Short mmCIF file of C-alpha atoms in Angstrom, two decimals:
data_model
loop_
_atom_site.label_atom_id
_atom_site.label_comp_id
_atom_site.label_asym_id
_atom_site.label_seq_id
_atom_site.Cartn_x
_atom_site.Cartn_y
_atom_site.Cartn_z
CA UNK A 9 -69.93 65.89 143.41
CA UNK A 10 -70.01 68.35 140.53
CA UNK A 11 -67.29 70.46 142.15
CA UNK A 12 -64.89 67.51 142.07
CA UNK A 13 -65.67 66.97 138.38
CA UNK A 14 -64.76 70.60 137.76
CA UNK A 15 -61.59 70.10 139.78
CA UNK A 16 -60.74 67.11 137.59
CA UNK A 17 -61.02 69.20 134.43
CA UNK A 18 -58.87 71.91 136.00
CA UNK A 19 -56.22 69.43 137.17
CA UNK A 20 -56.13 67.64 133.83
CA UNK A 21 -55.67 70.92 131.95
CA UNK A 22 -53.01 72.14 134.37
CA UNK A 23 -51.18 68.82 134.08
CA UNK A 24 -51.05 69.20 130.32
CA UNK A 25 -49.83 72.79 130.57
CA UNK A 26 -47.00 71.89 132.97
CA UNK A 27 -46.04 68.56 131.42
CA UNK A 28 -43.02 69.94 129.57
CA UNK A 29 -41.53 71.79 132.54
CA UNK A 30 -42.24 69.35 135.38
CA UNK A 31 -40.21 66.20 135.87
CA UNK A 32 -41.38 62.87 134.38
CA UNK A 33 -41.63 61.47 137.93
CA UNK A 34 -43.91 64.26 139.11
CA UNK A 35 -45.95 64.07 135.90
CA UNK A 36 -46.47 60.34 136.41
CA UNK A 37 -47.47 60.72 140.06
CA UNK A 38 -49.98 63.46 139.39
CA UNK A 39 -51.36 61.88 136.19
CA UNK A 40 -52.12 58.65 138.03
CA UNK A 41 -53.61 60.43 141.01
CA UNK A 42 -55.89 62.59 138.85
CA UNK A 43 -57.21 59.51 137.06
CA UNK A 44 -58.23 57.85 140.35
CA UNK A 45 -59.72 61.07 141.74
CA UNK A 46 -61.98 61.22 138.69
CA UNK A 47 -63.10 57.63 139.14
CA UNK A 48 -63.76 58.10 142.86
CA UNK A 49 -65.81 61.22 142.19
CA UNK A 50 -67.98 59.32 139.74
CA UNK A 51 -68.87 56.77 142.44
CA UNK A 52 -69.28 58.85 145.58
CA UNK A 53 -73.08 59.12 145.40
CA UNK A 54 -73.83 55.47 144.56
CA UNK A 55 -70.92 53.53 146.08
CA UNK A 56 -69.02 55.31 148.89
CA UNK A 57 -67.05 52.12 149.66
CA UNK A 58 -65.54 52.12 146.18
CA UNK A 59 -65.15 55.91 146.25
CA UNK A 60 -63.12 55.66 149.45
CA UNK A 61 -60.90 52.90 148.07
CA UNK A 62 -60.29 54.72 144.79
CA UNK A 63 -59.61 57.94 146.68
CA UNK A 64 -57.01 56.13 148.75
CA UNK A 65 -55.41 54.81 145.56
CA UNK A 66 -55.28 58.42 144.34
CA UNK A 67 -53.54 59.38 147.59
CA UNK A 68 -51.07 56.54 147.24
CA UNK A 69 -50.34 57.55 143.65
CA UNK A 70 -49.40 61.01 144.88
CA UNK A 71 -47.54 59.92 147.98
CA UNK A 72 -46.18 56.35 147.94
CA UNK A 73 -42.48 55.64 147.53
CA UNK A 74 -40.01 52.81 148.00
CA UNK A 75 -40.36 51.57 151.58
CA UNK A 76 -37.76 48.82 151.42
CA UNK A 77 -38.69 45.17 151.55
CA UNK A 78 -42.37 45.89 152.12
CA UNK A 79 -43.58 48.59 149.71
CA UNK A 80 -47.10 48.25 151.11
CA UNK A 81 -46.07 49.00 154.68
CA UNK A 82 -47.30 52.04 156.52
CA UNK A 83 -44.54 54.48 157.52
CA UNK A 84 -45.95 57.21 159.74
CA UNK A 85 -42.75 59.25 159.51
CA UNK A 86 -43.13 59.33 155.72
CA UNK A 87 -46.73 60.50 156.12
CA UNK A 88 -45.59 63.31 158.38
CA UNK A 89 -42.81 64.33 155.98
CA UNK A 90 -45.28 64.38 153.08
CA UNK A 91 -47.79 66.52 154.95
CA UNK A 92 -45.03 68.86 156.16
CA UNK A 93 -43.98 69.39 152.53
CA UNK A 94 -47.56 69.97 151.38
CA UNK A 95 -48.26 72.60 154.03
CA UNK A 96 -44.91 74.28 153.35
CA UNK A 97 -45.76 74.44 149.63
CA UNK A 98 -49.27 75.79 150.26
CA UNK A 99 -48.74 79.44 151.31
CA UNK A 100 -52.37 80.31 150.53
CA UNK A 101 -53.50 77.76 153.13
CA UNK A 102 -55.97 75.91 150.91
CA UNK A 103 -55.26 72.58 152.61
CA UNK A 104 -55.68 74.19 156.02
CA UNK A 105 -58.99 75.70 154.91
CA UNK A 106 -60.36 72.26 154.02
CA UNK A 107 -59.37 70.86 157.40
CA UNK A 108 -60.17 73.78 159.70
CA UNK A 109 -63.29 75.14 158.01
CA UNK A 110 -64.88 73.05 155.26
CA UNK A 111 -64.61 69.71 157.12
CA UNK A 112 -64.22 70.85 160.72
CA UNK A 113 -67.20 68.82 161.96
CA UNK A 114 -66.30 65.73 159.94
CA UNK A 115 -62.73 65.79 161.23
CA UNK A 116 -63.97 66.00 164.83
CA UNK A 117 -66.30 63.01 164.30
CA UNK A 118 -63.59 60.90 162.67
CA UNK A 119 -61.17 61.61 165.53
CA UNK A 120 -63.88 60.65 168.06
CA UNK A 121 -64.66 57.33 166.36
CA UNK A 122 -63.09 54.32 168.11
CA UNK A 123 -63.97 52.02 165.18
CA UNK A 124 -61.16 53.56 163.13
CA UNK A 125 -58.64 53.55 166.00
CA UNK A 126 -56.08 50.78 165.58
CA UNK A 127 -55.60 49.85 169.29
CA UNK A 128 -59.37 49.30 169.61
CA UNK A 129 -59.16 46.48 167.07
CA UNK A 130 -55.92 45.07 168.50
CA UNK A 131 -57.67 44.76 171.85
CA UNK A 132 -60.72 43.09 170.33
CA UNK A 133 -58.44 40.68 168.48
CA UNK A 134 -57.02 39.48 171.80
CA UNK A 135 -53.80 41.46 172.17
CA UNK A 136 -53.47 41.96 175.94
CA UNK A 137 -50.97 44.77 175.38
CA UNK A 138 -53.91 46.90 174.26
CA UNK A 139 -56.18 46.31 177.25
CA UNK A 140 -55.73 50.02 177.87
CA UNK A 141 -57.02 51.01 174.43
CA UNK A 142 -59.49 53.46 175.99
CA UNK A 143 -56.67 55.36 177.69
CA UNK A 144 -54.73 55.35 174.40
CA UNK A 145 -57.83 56.64 172.64
CA UNK A 146 -58.23 59.52 175.08
CA UNK A 147 -54.54 60.39 174.78
CA UNK A 148 -54.79 60.30 170.98
CA UNK A 149 -57.77 62.66 171.10
CA UNK A 150 -55.81 65.00 173.37
CA UNK A 151 -52.91 65.02 170.90
CA UNK A 152 -55.35 65.87 168.12
CA UNK A 153 -56.87 68.62 170.25
CA UNK A 154 -53.44 70.14 170.88
CA UNK A 155 -52.85 70.14 167.10
CA UNK A 156 -56.23 71.79 166.58
CA UNK A 157 -55.61 74.45 169.22
CA UNK A 158 -52.20 75.18 167.73
CA UNK A 159 -53.54 75.17 164.15
CA UNK A 160 -50.85 72.58 163.29
CA UNK A 161 -52.23 71.47 159.96
CA UNK A 162 -49.54 68.93 159.05
CA UNK A 163 -49.70 67.26 162.46
CA UNK A 164 -53.48 67.04 162.38
CA UNK A 165 -53.35 65.58 158.87
CA UNK A 166 -50.95 62.89 160.09
CA UNK A 167 -53.25 61.99 163.00
CA UNK A 168 -56.32 62.04 160.78
CA UNK A 169 -54.74 59.85 158.12
CA UNK A 170 -53.77 57.36 160.83
CA UNK A 171 -57.51 56.87 161.37
CA UNK A 172 -58.33 56.81 157.67
CA UNK A 173 -55.62 54.18 157.20
CA UNK A 174 -57.45 51.88 159.63
CA UNK A 175 -60.63 52.41 157.60
CA UNK A 176 -58.67 51.68 154.43
CA UNK A 177 -57.44 48.39 155.97
CA UNK A 178 -60.95 47.38 156.99
CA UNK A 179 -62.18 47.73 153.43
CA UNK A 180 -59.17 46.50 151.47
CA UNK A 181 -58.51 43.50 153.73
CA UNK A 182 -62.10 42.30 153.75
CA UNK A 183 -62.93 43.52 157.24
CA UNK A 184 -66.24 45.05 156.19
CA UNK A 185 -69.27 44.13 154.13
CA UNK A 186 -69.86 46.09 150.94
CA UNK A 187 -72.69 48.60 151.38
CA UNK A 188 -73.22 47.49 154.96
CA UNK A 189 -75.53 49.46 157.20
CA UNK A 190 -72.98 49.18 160.03
CA UNK A 191 -70.44 51.98 160.50
CA UNK A 192 -71.32 53.59 157.17
CA UNK A 193 -70.91 57.22 158.15
CA UNK A 194 -67.14 57.11 158.49
CA UNK A 195 -66.87 55.55 155.01
CA UNK A 196 -68.83 58.33 153.33
CA UNK A 197 -67.23 61.04 155.47
CA UNK A 198 -63.78 59.64 154.74
CA UNK A 199 -64.45 59.44 151.01
CA UNK A 200 -65.82 62.98 150.84
CA UNK A 201 -62.92 64.35 152.87
CA UNK A 202 -60.36 62.63 150.63
CA UNK A 203 -62.13 63.81 147.49
CA UNK A 204 -62.05 67.36 148.77
CA UNK A 205 -58.41 67.28 149.88
CA UNK A 206 -56.81 65.35 147.03
CA UNK A 207 -57.37 67.88 144.21
CA UNK A 208 -55.70 70.51 146.39
CA UNK A 209 -52.87 68.10 147.19
CA UNK A 210 -52.21 67.30 143.54
CA UNK A 211 -52.51 70.94 142.50
CA UNK A 212 -49.97 71.88 145.20
CA UNK A 213 -47.55 69.22 143.99
CA UNK A 214 -47.78 70.33 140.36
CA UNK A 215 -47.23 73.95 141.40
CA UNK A 216 -44.09 73.06 143.36
CA UNK A 217 -41.92 70.93 141.06
CA UNK A 218 -38.73 71.88 142.93
CA UNK A 219 -39.93 70.04 146.03
CA UNK A 220 -38.62 66.47 146.21
CA UNK A 221 -41.85 64.47 145.96
CA UNK A 222 -39.89 61.28 145.31
CA UNK A 223 -39.98 58.82 142.44
CA UNK A 224 -43.05 56.58 142.01
CA UNK A 225 -42.42 53.05 143.31
CA UNK A 226 -43.89 51.57 140.11
CA UNK A 227 -42.49 53.51 137.13
CA UNK A 228 -43.66 52.94 133.59
CA UNK A 229 -41.46 50.22 132.07
CA UNK A 230 -41.57 49.57 128.34
#
């Protein structure tokens, strides 16, 4: 992942250049995210499980905010708002290029993978409400296809990160074996996709300091 290493150097240098003019909150978010991107990139070839987890931490560093009583909860509306802001602040369409061109095949495979679809697991854990998980899966794929046909980048990102969030839960909550031979492709694909997207995400945030990216949930406290 030499390209990601180069991206890290670029992001680090840009962060230093903009440190005085960007807000402390934005500086903290992006500084933390860049540090985790670098660590994930160093592990992608030898340990994709760890690379995925560290990439998700980098995403959280850029994105996460106070979510009330449960700061670890998943708020889909907040995801959508974040992606809407990113696409709005990316007039050159670099994020769209990653999704629609660079990772087009990977995105299609991730969206077609029931093992990272939440209702699939709810059904297999005995929740009768999700007996129709296959119908839900087909409807979810149709929604993704509509987003693809309409080139709705923010909407597709939201749908895609829904799936990646399930993968994140499997790893972080002990629902997978480290370096297992089962269901490995989505781990590597997910890690590589995150490592490609995140430098563009952080760069976009640093270049748009007037956007309200929110205050980090865990500020530095002396």
